[in-house]
Amino acid sequence: MASFLLYFRKAEFYTNTTIMTSGTTTDSSPVLAGPIADCCVQGIKHSGKAVGNTIEVAGVPTYLSEPPSQQSAGPKKVVLFFPDVFGPFHLNNQLLQDYYASQGFYVLGIDYFFGDPIYLHLNAPGWDRTAWLEKSRKQAADAVPKWIEEVQKTYGADSKYSAVGYCFGGPYVLDIASTDRVVAAAFAHPAYLTEDHFRKLTKPLLLSTAEVDHTFPAASRRRAVDILIEKKAIFHVQLFSGVEHGFGTKGDPDVENDRWAKEESARSIINWFIRFSKA
């Protein structure tokens, strides 16, 4: 865990900019986690040294972080990492993926933004946020299925796959967690979720949540839990007091509660995956 603590060396604040846009849904299922909003781009950029590599999977740029060799014996354990709007190559997300890899997993982070993460545009005059989000969601819808297929072809049917999503990545995790492609799933402060995402769930789910989250507010969280209870799903809910949406990737390292919440969220997620990845 010592290396994980290095993630919290503060480098800079992100610009506070309004990016609220109307959400869309393809069905009539009630929305529980709304669209990308202000909270999705606020936070602290951390510093440290990423150790992963950039590869291409099914034509999609991908961040790959591998486990120490002494931890890779037996069936491979693989984490599919669905990042927030900052993408898998943003340093905060690279370091988070490196931490998961250090616990014995091959971690692959999909760049469904294809080199065009949101932070490149936050200070651009006249930038059309709605168009960027629409473009990015379409790219992701096209890229994710073939990317998952290629990852699982590469690592094999005997590997144990788990999936984690942050913010923008939430729905892709819930989608795959309704199939037999993974053994477990987790998300932190998700966006773009409906009741049906939870009704269709078939795999164990860890929900890592913030006390203050305008995208996934308390009423939505409670409704999601009610659905999971009704369907007798295997799940666990973390609710961290005093933190906001984004704490899992961009919390302030100078605030002890923020730092602890981010670390504990990551610890819990990877231990959840370890629990269900045992041979």
PDB file of C-alpha atoms in Angstrom:
ATOM      1  CA  MET A   1       0.000   0.000   0.000  1.00  0.00           C
ATOM      2  CA  ALA A   2       2.961   2.319   0.439  1.00  0.00           C
ATOM      3  CA  SER A   3       3.209   2.890  -3.295  1.00  0.00           C
ATOM      4  CA  PHE A   4      -0.471   3.798  -3.413  1.00  0.00           C
ATOM      5  CA  LEU A   5       0.117   6.612  -0.937  1.00  0.00           C
ATOM      6  CA  LEU A   6       2.439   8.236  -3.460  1.00  0.00           C
ATOM      7  CA  TYR A   7      -0.604   8.858  -5.643  1.00  0.00           C
ATOM      8  CA  PHE A   8      -1.615  11.716  -3.411  1.00  0.00           C
ATOM      9  CA  ARG A   9       1.136  14.227  -4.067  1.00  0.00           C
ATOM     10  CA  LYS A  10      -0.794  17.264  -5.180  1.00  0.00           C
ATOM     11  CA  ALA A  11       0.154  18.912  -8.455  1.00  0.00           C
ATOM     12  CA  GLU A  12      -2.651  21.243  -9.462  1.00  0.00           C
ATOM     13  CA  PHE A  13      -6.355  22.037  -9.274  1.00  0.00           C
ATOM     14  CA  TYR A  14      -8.557  21.354 -12.243  1.00  0.00           C
ATOM     15  CA  THR A  15     -10.493  24.241 -13.683  1.00  0.00           C
ATOM     16  CA  ASN A  16     -14.031  24.585 -12.408  1.00  0.00           C
ATOM     17  CA  THR A  17     -16.209  24.713 -15.480  1.00  0.00           C
ATOM     18  CA  THR A  18     -19.855  24.039 -16.066  1.00  0.00           C
ATOM     19  CA  ILE A  19     -20.437  21.068 -18.340  1.00  0.00           C
ATOM     20  CA  MET A  20     -24.001  20.079 -17.462  1.00  0.00           C
ATOM     21  CA  THR A  21     -25.795  18.566 -20.398  1.00  0.00           C
ATOM     22  CA  SER A  22     -29.068  16.786 -20.933  1.00  0.00           C
ATOM     23  CA  GLY A  23     -28.940  13.055 -20.405  1.00  0.00           C
ATOM     24  CA  THR A  24     -30.321  10.624 -22.922  1.00  0.00           C
ATOM     25  CA  THR A  25     -31.632   7.121 -22.529  1.00  0.00           C
ATOM     26  CA  THR A  26     -32.637   4.481 -25.025  1.00  0.00           C
ATOM     27  CA  ASP A  27     -35.562   3.181 -22.994  1.00  0.00           C
ATOM     28  CA  SER A  28     -38.133   4.315 -20.468  1.00  0.00           C
ATOM     29  CA  SER A  29     -36.315   3.015 -17.403  1.00  0.00           C
ATOM     30  CA  PRO A  30     -36.045   5.719 -14.722  1.00  0.00           C
ATOM     31  CA  VAL A  31     -32.658   7.438 -14.537  1.00  0.00           C
ATOM     32  CA  LEU A  32     -30.715   6.870 -11.313  1.00  0.00           C
ATOM     33  CA  ALA A  33     -27.317   8.309 -12.228  1.00  0.00           C
ATOM     34  CA  GLY A  34     -27.492  11.410 -14.359  1.00  0.00           C
ATOM     35  CA  PRO A  35     -25.265  12.876 -17.070  1.00  0.00           C
ATOM     36  CA  ILE A  36     -21.805  14.375 -16.764  1.00  0.00           C
ATOM     37  CA  ALA A  37     -21.878  17.545 -14.620  1.00  0.00           C
ATOM     38  CA  ASP A  38     -19.583  20.068 -12.902  1.00  0.00           C
ATOM     39  CA  CYS A  39     -18.502  17.559 -10.272  1.00  0.00           C
ATOM     40  CA  CYS A  40     -17.136  15.219 -12.936  1.00  0.00           C
ATOM     41  CA  VAL A  41     -14.261  17.566 -13.848  1.00  0.00           C
ATOM     42  CA  GLN A  42     -13.375  19.093 -10.484  1.00  0.00           C
ATOM     43  CA  GLY A  43     -10.583  17.798  -8.307  1.00  0.00           C
ATOM     44  CA  ILE A  44      -6.845  17.560  -7.854  1.00  0.00           C
ATOM     45  CA  LYS A  45      -4.264  16.268 -10.286  1.00  0.00           C
ATOM     46  CA  HIS A  46      -1.860  13.946  -8.463  1.00  0.00           C
ATOM     47  CA  SER A  47       1.776  13.241  -9.175  1.00  0.00           C
ATOM     48  CA  GLY A  48       3.834  10.089  -9.268  1.00  0.00           C
ATOM     49  CA  LYS A  49       5.369   7.787 -11.832  1.00  0.00           C
ATOM     50  CA  ALA A  50       3.142   5.510 -13.896  1.00  0.00           C
ATOM     51  CA  VAL A  51       4.629   2.112 -14.719  1.00  0.00           C
ATOM     52  CA  GLY A  52       2.211   0.784 -17.340  1.00  0.00           C
ATOM     53  CA  ASN A  53       2.386   0.785 -21.112  1.00  0.00           C
ATOM     54  CA  THR A  54       0.301   1.994 -24.024  1.00  0.00           C
ATOM     55  CA  ILE A  55      -0.971  -0.743 -26.326  1.00  0.00           C
ATOM     56  CA  GLU A  56      -3.756  -1.137 -28.863  1.00  0.00           C
ATOM     57  CA  VAL A  57      -6.602  -3.599 -28.409  1.00  0.00           C
ATOM     58  CA  ALA A  58      -9.100  -4.076 -31.239  1.00  0.00           C
ATOM     59  CA  GLY A  59      -7.978  -0.735 -32.654  1.00  0.00           C
ATOM     60  CA  VAL A  60      -8.577   1.064 -29.338  1.00  0.00           C
ATOM     61  CA  PRO A  61      -5.762   2.780 -27.384  1.00  0.00           C
ATOM     62  CA  THR A  62      -5.401   0.980 -24.050  1.00  0.00           C
ATOM     63  CA  TYR A  63      -3.392   1.441 -20.868  1.00  0.00           C
ATOM     64  CA  LEU A  64      -1.894  -1.873 -19.698  1.00  0.00           C
ATOM     65  CA  SER A  65      -0.478  -2.343 -16.213  1.00  0.00           C
ATOM     66  CA  GLU A  66       0.815  -5.801 -15.346  1.00  0.00           C
ATOM     67  CA  PRO A  67       1.269  -7.518 -11.975  1.00  0.00           C
ATOM     68  CA  PRO A  68       4.630  -8.343 -10.438  1.00  0.00           C
ATOM     69  CA  SER A  69       5.886 -11.622 -11.856  1.00  0.00           C
ATOM     70  CA  GLN A  70       5.815 -13.320  -8.488  1.00  0.00           C
ATOM     71  CA  GLN A  71       2.059 -12.627  -8.245  1.00  0.00           C
ATOM     72  CA  SER A  72       1.087 -13.852 -11.721  1.00  0.00           C
ATOM     73  CA  ALA A  73       1.225 -17.640 -11.196  1.00  0.00           C
ATOM     74  CA  GLY A  74      -1.921 -19.687 -11.840  1.00  0.00           C
ATOM     75  CA  PRO A  75      -5.017 -18.466 -13.709  1.00  0.00           C
ATOM     76  CA  LYS A  76      -4.642 -14.852 -14.743  1.00  0.00           C
ATOM     77  CA  LYS A  77      -6.767 -12.243 -13.001  1.00  0.00           C
ATOM     78  CA  VAL A  78      -7.777  -9.345 -15.228  1.00  0.00           C
ATOM     79  CA  VAL A  79      -9.429  -6.005 -14.457  1.00  0.00           C
ATOM     80  CA  LEU A  80     -11.296  -4.181 -17.206  1.00  0.00           C
ATOM     81  CA  PHE A  81     -10.953  -0.502 -16.278  1.00  0.00           C
ATOM     82  CA  PHE A  82     -13.618   1.879 -17.613  1.00  0.00           C
ATOM     83  CA  PRO A  83     -12.355   5.394 -16.832  1.00  0.00           C
ATOM     84  CA  ASP A  84     -13.983   8.719 -16.111  1.00  0.00           C
ATOM     85  CA  VAL A  85     -13.974  11.532 -18.681  1.00  0.00           C
ATOM     86  CA  PHE A  86     -10.256  12.110 -18.094  1.00  0.00           C
ATOM     87  CA  GLY A  87      -9.460   8.786 -19.745  1.00  0.00           C
ATOM     88  CA  PRO A  88      -7.112   5.928 -18.834  1.00  0.00           C
ATOM     89  CA  PHE A  89      -3.926   7.841 -19.696  1.00  0.00           C
ATOM     90  CA  HIS A  90      -4.539  10.659 -17.239  1.00  0.00           C
ATOM     91  CA  LEU A  91      -1.936  10.264 -14.496  1.00  0.00           C
ATOM     92  CA  ASN A  92      -4.475   9.858 -11.675  1.00  0.00           C
ATOM     93  CA  ASN A  93      -6.095   6.974 -13.515  1.00  0.00           C
ATOM     94  CA  GLN A  94      -2.777   5.433 -14.530  1.00  0.00           C
ATOM     95  CA  LEU A  95      -1.648   5.348 -10.926  1.00  0.00           C
ATOM     96  CA  LEU A  96      -4.937   3.827  -9.817  1.00  0.00           C
ATOM     97  CA  GLN A  97      -4.608   1.124 -12.453  1.00  0.00           C
ATOM     98  CA  ASP A  98      -1.008   0.532 -11.373  1.00  0.00           C
ATOM     99  CA  TYR A  99      -2.222  -0.013  -7.813  1.00  0.00           C
ATOM    100  CA  TYR A 100      -4.729  -2.637  -8.948  1.00  0.00           C
ATOM    101  CA  ALA A 101      -1.981  -4.337 -10.949  1.00  0.00           C
ATOM    102  CA  SER A 102       0.301  -4.358  -7.906  1.00  0.00           C
ATOM    103  CA  GLN A 103      -2.273  -6.559  -6.199  1.00  0.00           C
ATOM    104  CA  GLY A 104      -1.840  -9.330  -8.768  1.00  0.00           C
ATOM    105  CA  PHE A 105      -4.063  -8.293 -11.677  1.00  0.00           C
ATOM    106  CA  TYR A 106      -3.549  -7.492 -15.328  1.00  0.00           C
ATOM    107  CA  VAL A 107      -5.312  -4.153 -15.710  1.00  0.00           C
ATOM    108  CA  LEU A 108      -6.471  -2.803 -19.052  1.00  0.00           C
ATOM    109  CA  GLY A 109      -7.934   0.681 -19.328  1.00  0.00           C
ATOM    110  CA  ILE A 110      -9.911   1.467 -22.456  1.00  0.00           C
ATOM    111  CA  ASP A 111      -9.513   4.865 -24.111  1.00  0.00           C
ATOM    112  CA  TYR A 112     -12.972   5.230 -25.584  1.00  0.00           C
ATOM    113  CA  PHE A 113     -12.092   8.906 -26.105  1.00  0.00           C
ATOM    114  CA  PHE A 114      -9.394   7.978 -28.645  1.00  0.00           C
ATOM    115  CA  GLY A 115      -6.890  10.540 -27.407  1.00  0.00           C
ATOM    116  CA  ASP A 116      -9.483  13.257 -26.825  1.00  0.00           C
ATOM    117  CA  PRO A 117     -10.226  13.354 -23.059  1.00  0.00           C
ATOM    118  CA  ILE A 118     -12.331  16.149 -21.661  1.00  0.00           C
ATOM    119  CA  TYR A 119      -9.520  17.989 -19.870  1.00  0.00           C
ATOM    120  CA  LEU A 120      -8.001  19.009 -23.220  1.00  0.00           C
ATOM    121  CA  HIS A 121     -11.025  21.244 -23.783  1.00  0.00           C
ATOM    122  CA  LEU A 122     -11.954  22.697 -20.403  1.00  0.00           C
ATOM    123  CA  ASN A 123     -10.448  26.127 -21.098  1.00  0.00           C
ATOM    124  CA  ALA A 124     -11.220  26.277 -24.807  1.00  0.00           C
ATOM    125  CA  PRO A 125     -13.473  29.230 -25.756  1.00  0.00           C
ATOM    126  CA  GLY A 126     -16.676  28.197 -27.490  1.00  0.00           C
ATOM    127  CA  TRP A 127     -16.138  24.494 -26.956  1.00  0.00           C
ATOM    128  CA  ASP A 128     -19.319  22.490 -27.579  1.00  0.00           C
ATOM    129  CA  ARG A 129     -19.538  20.228 -24.547  1.00  0.00           C
ATOM    130  CA  THR A 130     -22.741  18.534 -25.607  1.00  0.00           C
ATOM    131  CA  ALA A 131     -21.255  17.575 -28.960  1.00  0.00           C
ATOM    132  CA  TRP A 132     -18.144  16.185 -27.250  1.00  0.00           C
ATOM    133  CA  LEU A 133     -20.238  14.034 -24.920  1.00  0.00           C
ATOM    134  CA  GLU A 134     -22.446  12.769 -27.733  1.00  0.00           C
ATOM    135  CA  LYS A 135     -19.393  11.925 -29.827  1.00  0.00           C
ATOM    136  CA  SER A 136     -17.677  10.201 -26.910  1.00  0.00           C
ATOM    137  CA  ARG A 137     -20.688   8.094 -25.968  1.00  0.00           C
ATOM    138  CA  LYS A 138     -21.110   6.970 -29.557  1.00  0.00           C
ATOM    139  CA  GLN A 139     -17.408   6.087 -29.787  1.00  0.00           C
ATOM    140  CA  ALA A 140     -17.650   4.122 -26.564  1.00  0.00           C
ATOM    141  CA  ALA A 141     -20.775   2.260 -27.666  1.00  0.00           C
ATOM    142  CA  ASP A 142     -18.957   1.193 -30.837  1.00  0.00           C
ATOM    143  CA  ALA A 143     -15.595   0.401 -29.219  1.00  0.00           C
ATOM    144  CA  VAL A 144     -16.446  -1.341 -25.952  1.00  0.00           C
ATOM    145  CA  PRO A 145     -17.938  -4.629 -27.273  1.00  0.00           C
ATOM    146  CA  LYS A 146     -15.088  -5.379 -29.680  1.00  0.00           C
ATOM    147  CA  TRP A 147     -12.531  -4.268 -27.091  1.00  0.00           C
ATOM    148  CA  ILE A 148     -13.907  -6.656 -24.463  1.00  0.00           C
ATOM    149  CA  GLU A 149     -14.002  -9.461 -27.005  1.00  0.00           C
ATOM    150  CA  GLU A 150     -10.344  -8.930 -27.947  1.00  0.00           C
ATOM    151  CA  VAL A 151      -9.165  -8.631 -24.323  1.00  0.00           C
ATOM    152  CA  GLN A 152     -10.834 -11.911 -23.429  1.00  0.00           C
ATOM    153  CA  LYS A 153      -9.500 -13.580 -26.531  1.00  0.00           C
ATOM    154  CA  THR A 154      -5.984 -12.447 -25.568  1.00  0.00           C
ATOM    155  CA  TYR A 155      -6.096 -13.500 -21.901  1.00  0.00           C
ATOM    156  CA  GLY A 156      -8.170 -16.624 -22.437  1.00  0.00           C
ATOM    157  CA  ALA A 157     -11.300 -18.264 -21.129  1.00  0.00           C
ATOM    158  CA  ASP A 158      -9.538 -19.575 -18.011  1.00  0.00           C
ATOM    159  CA  SER A 159      -8.723 -16.097 -16.701  1.00  0.00           C
ATOM    160  CA  LYS A 160     -10.844 -14.432 -14.029  1.00  0.00           C
ATOM    161  CA  TYR A 161     -12.230 -11.112 -15.259  1.00  0.00           C
ATOM    162  CA  SER A 162     -13.557  -8.243 -13.160  1.00  0.00           C
ATOM    163  CA  ALA A 163     -14.683  -4.765 -14.208  1.00  0.00           C
ATOM    164  CA  VAL A 164     -14.568  -1.362 -12.536  1.00  0.00           C
ATOM    165  CA  GLY A 165     -15.985   1.925 -13.763  1.00  0.00           C
ATOM    166  CA  TYR A 166     -15.669   5.522 -12.652  1.00  0.00           C
ATOM    167  CA  CYS A 167     -18.257   8.171 -13.588  1.00  0.00           C
ATOM    168  CA  PHE A 168     -18.561   7.899 -17.412  1.00  0.00           C
ATOM    169  CA  GLY A 169     -17.487   4.242 -17.114  1.00  0.00           C
ATOM    170  CA  GLY A 170     -20.389   3.218 -14.881  1.00  0.00           C
ATOM    171  CA  PRO A 171     -22.839   1.921 -17.502  1.00  0.00           C
ATOM    172  CA  TYR A 172     -20.241  -0.227 -19.257  1.00  0.00           C
ATOM    173  CA  VAL A 173     -19.527  -1.997 -15.991  1.00  0.00           C
ATOM    174  CA  LEU A 174     -23.220  -2.633 -15.300  1.00  0.00           C
ATOM    175  CA  ASP A 175     -23.704  -3.870 -18.851  1.00  0.00           C
ATOM    176  CA  ILE A 176     -20.911  -6.438 -18.605  1.00  0.00           C
ATOM    177  CA  ALA A 177     -22.019  -7.385 -15.089  1.00  0.00           C
ATOM    178  CA  SER A 178     -25.293  -8.611 -16.568  1.00  0.00           C
ATOM    179  CA  THR A 179     -23.356 -11.258 -18.533  1.00  0.00           C
ATOM    180  CA  ASP A 180     -21.049 -14.164 -17.731  1.00  0.00           C
ATOM    181  CA  ARG A 181     -17.961 -12.304 -18.996  1.00  0.00           C
ATOM    182  CA  VAL A 182     -16.907 -11.196 -15.487  1.00  0.00           C
ATOM    183  CA  VAL A 183     -16.921 -12.708 -12.008  1.00  0.00           C
ATOM    184  CA  ALA A 184     -17.429  -9.376 -10.208  1.00  0.00           C
ATOM    185  CA  ALA A 185     -17.945  -5.668 -10.808  1.00  0.00           C
ATOM    186  CA  ALA A 186     -17.578  -2.351  -9.018  1.00  0.00           C
ATOM    187  CA  PHE A 187     -18.156   1.323  -9.613  1.00  0.00           C
ATOM    188  CA  ALA A 188     -17.392   4.621  -7.922  1.00  0.00           C
ATOM    189  CA  HIS A 189     -19.594   7.725  -8.340  1.00  0.00           C
ATOM    190  CA  PRO A 190     -21.259   6.587 -11.608  1.00  0.00           C
ATOM    191  CA  ALA A 191     -23.051   8.499 -14.362  1.00  0.00           C
ATOM    192  CA  TYR A 192     -25.636   7.427 -16.957  1.00  0.00           C
ATOM    193  CA  LEU A 193     -27.366   4.618 -15.047  1.00  0.00           C
ATOM    194  CA  THR A 194     -31.012   3.590 -15.062  1.00  0.00           C
ATOM    195  CA  GLU A 195     -33.032   1.237 -12.878  1.00  0.00           C
ATOM    196  CA  ASP A 196     -32.723  -1.439 -15.551  1.00  0.00           C
ATOM    197  CA  HIS A 197     -28.945  -1.494 -15.144  1.00  0.00           C
ATOM    198  CA  PHE A 198     -29.497  -2.788 -11.620  1.00  0.00           C
ATOM    199  CA  ARG A 199     -32.416  -5.062 -12.475  1.00  0.00           C
ATOM    200  CA  LYS A 200     -30.365  -6.860 -15.120  1.00  0.00           C
ATOM    201  CA  LEU A 201     -27.344  -7.357 -12.872  1.00  0.00           C
ATOM    202  CA  THR A 202     -26.241 -10.987 -12.432  1.00  0.00           C
ATOM    203  CA  LYS A 203     -22.750 -10.605 -10.928  1.00  0.00           C
ATOM    204  CA  PRO A 204     -21.561  -9.357  -7.524  1.00  0.00           C
ATOM    205  CA  LEU A 205     -21.426  -5.562  -7.396  1.00  0.00           C
ATOM    206  CA  LEU A 206     -19.589  -3.178  -5.075  1.00  0.00           C
ATOM    207  CA  LEU A 207     -20.959   0.376  -5.006  1.00  0.00           C
ATOM    208  CA  SER A 208     -18.389   2.935  -3.797  1.00  0.00           C
ATOM    209  CA  THR A 209     -20.289   6.145  -3.200  1.00  0.00           C
ATOM    210  CA  ALA A 210     -19.958   9.702  -1.917  1.00  0.00           C
ATOM    211  CA  GLU A 211     -22.116  11.516   0.609  1.00  0.00           C
ATOM    212  CA  VAL A 212     -22.406  14.452  -1.820  1.00  0.00           C
ATOM    213  CA  ASP A 213     -23.061  13.404  -5.399  1.00  0.00           C
ATOM    214  CA  HIS A 214     -25.353  15.393  -7.654  1.00  0.00           C
ATOM    215  CA  THR A 215     -24.949  12.795 -10.401  1.00  0.00           C
ATOM    216  CA  PHE A 216     -25.841   9.795  -8.192  1.00  0.00           C
ATOM    217  CA  PRO A 217     -27.741  11.395  -5.292  1.00  0.00           C
ATOM    218  CA  ALA A 218     -28.904   9.733  -2.083  1.00  0.00           C
ATOM    219  CA  ALA A 219     -32.409   8.958  -3.358  1.00  0.00           C
ATOM    220  CA  SER A 220     -30.984   7.221  -6.425  1.00  0.00           C
ATOM    221  CA  ARG A 221     -28.495   5.276  -4.322  1.00  0.00           C
ATOM    222  CA  ARG A 222     -31.277   4.080  -2.030  1.00  0.00           C
ATOM    223  CA  ARG A 223     -33.441   3.079  -4.970  1.00  0.00           C
ATOM    224  CA  ALA A 224     -30.546   1.125  -6.493  1.00  0.00           C
ATOM    225  CA  VAL A 225     -30.051  -0.712  -3.204  1.00  0.00           C
ATOM    226  CA  ASP A 226     -33.762  -1.474  -2.971  1.00  0.00           C
ATOM    227  CA  ILE A 227     -33.645  -3.059  -6.434  1.00  0.00           C
ATOM    228  CA  LEU A 228     -30.581  -5.113  -5.533  1.00  0.00           C
ATOM    229  CA  ILE A 229     -32.285  -6.336  -2.355  1.00  0.00           C
ATOM    230  CA  GLU A 230     -35.477  -7.188  -4.228  1.00  0.00           C
ATOM    231  CA  LYS A 231     -33.580  -9.330  -6.726  1.00  0.00           C
ATOM    232  CA  LYS A 232     -31.411 -10.883  -3.987  1.00  0.00           C
ATOM    233  CA  ALA A 233     -28.224  -9.748  -5.695  1.00  0.00           C
ATOM    234  CA  ILE A 234     -24.789 -10.100  -4.158  1.00  0.00           C
ATOM    235  CA  PHE A 235     -23.656  -6.555  -3.402  1.00  0.00           C
ATOM    236  CA  HIS A 236     -21.854  -4.260  -0.995  1.00  0.00           C
ATOM    237  CA  VAL A 237     -22.318  -0.511  -0.536  1.00  0.00           C
ATOM    238  CA  GLN A 238     -19.666   1.902   0.675  1.00  0.00           C
ATOM    239  CA  LEU A 239     -20.818   5.398   1.590  1.00  0.00           C
ATOM    240  CA  PHE A 240     -18.021   7.816   2.428  1.00  0.00           C
ATOM    241  CA  SER A 241     -18.949  10.859   4.499  1.00  0.00           C
ATOM    242  CA  GLY A 242     -17.540  14.271   3.721  1.00  0.00           C
ATOM    243  CA  VAL A 243     -16.524  13.527   0.131  1.00  0.00           C
ATOM    244  CA  GLU A 244     -18.028  14.393  -3.238  1.00  0.00           C
ATOM    245  CA  HIS A 245     -18.406  12.858  -6.671  1.00  0.00           C
ATOM    246  CA  GLY A 246     -14.951  12.194  -8.076  1.00  0.00           C
ATOM    247  CA  PHE A 247     -13.313  11.273  -4.768  1.00  0.00           C
ATOM    248  CA  GLY A 248     -12.204   7.908  -6.164  1.00  0.00           C
ATOM    249  CA  THR A 249      -9.907   9.454  -8.757  1.00  0.00           C
ATOM    250  CA  LYS A 250      -9.378  13.151  -7.981  1.00  0.00           C
ATOM    251  CA  GLY A 251      -9.627  13.631  -4.207  1.00  0.00           C
ATOM    252  CA  ASP A 252      -7.475  16.234  -2.438  1.00  0.00           C
ATOM    253  CA  PRO A 253      -4.410  14.569  -0.872  1.00  0.00           C
ATOM    254  CA  ASP A 254      -4.052  17.377   1.658  1.00  0.00           C
ATOM    255  CA  VAL A 255      -7.444  16.528   3.182  1.00  0.00           C
ATOM    256  CA  GLU A 256      -7.083  13.434   5.375  1.00  0.00           C
ATOM    257  CA  ASN A 257     -10.674  12.301   4.898  1.00  0.00           C
ATOM    258  CA  ASP A 258     -10.441  12.632   1.105  1.00  0.00           C
ATOM    259  CA  ARG A 259      -7.175  10.720   1.045  1.00  0.00           C
ATOM    260  CA  TRP A 260      -8.501   7.947   3.273  1.00  0.00           C
ATOM    261  CA  ALA A 261     -11.719   7.603   1.273  1.00  0.00           C
ATOM    262  CA  LYS A 262      -9.868   7.268  -2.029  1.00  0.00           C
ATOM    263  CA  GLU A 263      -7.449   4.712  -0.624  1.00  0.00           C
ATOM    264  CA  GLU A 264     -10.170   2.725   1.138  1.00  0.00           C
ATOM    265  CA  SER A 265     -12.335   2.713  -1.992  1.00  0.00           C
ATOM    266  CA  ALA A 266      -9.481   1.281  -4.058  1.00  0.00           C
ATOM    267  CA  ARG A 267      -8.573  -1.266  -1.377  1.00  0.00           C
ATOM    268  CA  SER A 268     -12.157  -2.425  -1.119  1.00  0.00           C
ATOM    269  CA  ILE A 269     -12.627  -2.698  -4.869  1.00  0.00           C
ATOM    270  CA  ILE A 270      -9.545  -4.813  -5.431  1.00  0.00           C
ATOM    271  CA  ASN A 271     -10.342  -7.021  -2.430  1.00  0.00           C
ATOM    272  CA  TRP A 272     -13.843  -7.500  -3.845  1.00  0.00           C
ATOM    273  CA  PHE A 273     -12.261  -8.713  -7.062  1.00  0.00           C
ATOM    274  CA  ILE A 274      -9.842 -10.953  -5.191  1.00  0.00           C
ATOM    275  CA  ARG A 275     -12.754 -12.516  -3.314  1.00  0.00           C
ATOM    276  CA  PHE A 276     -14.510 -13.571  -6.507  1.00  0.00           C
ATOM    277  CA  SER A 277     -11.388 -14.383  -8.521  1.00  0.00           C
ATOM    278  CA  LYS A 278     -10.271 -17.331  -6.440  1.00  0.00           C
ATOM    279  CA  ALA A 279      -9.792 -20.518  -8.440  1.00  0.00           C
TER     280      ALA A 279
END
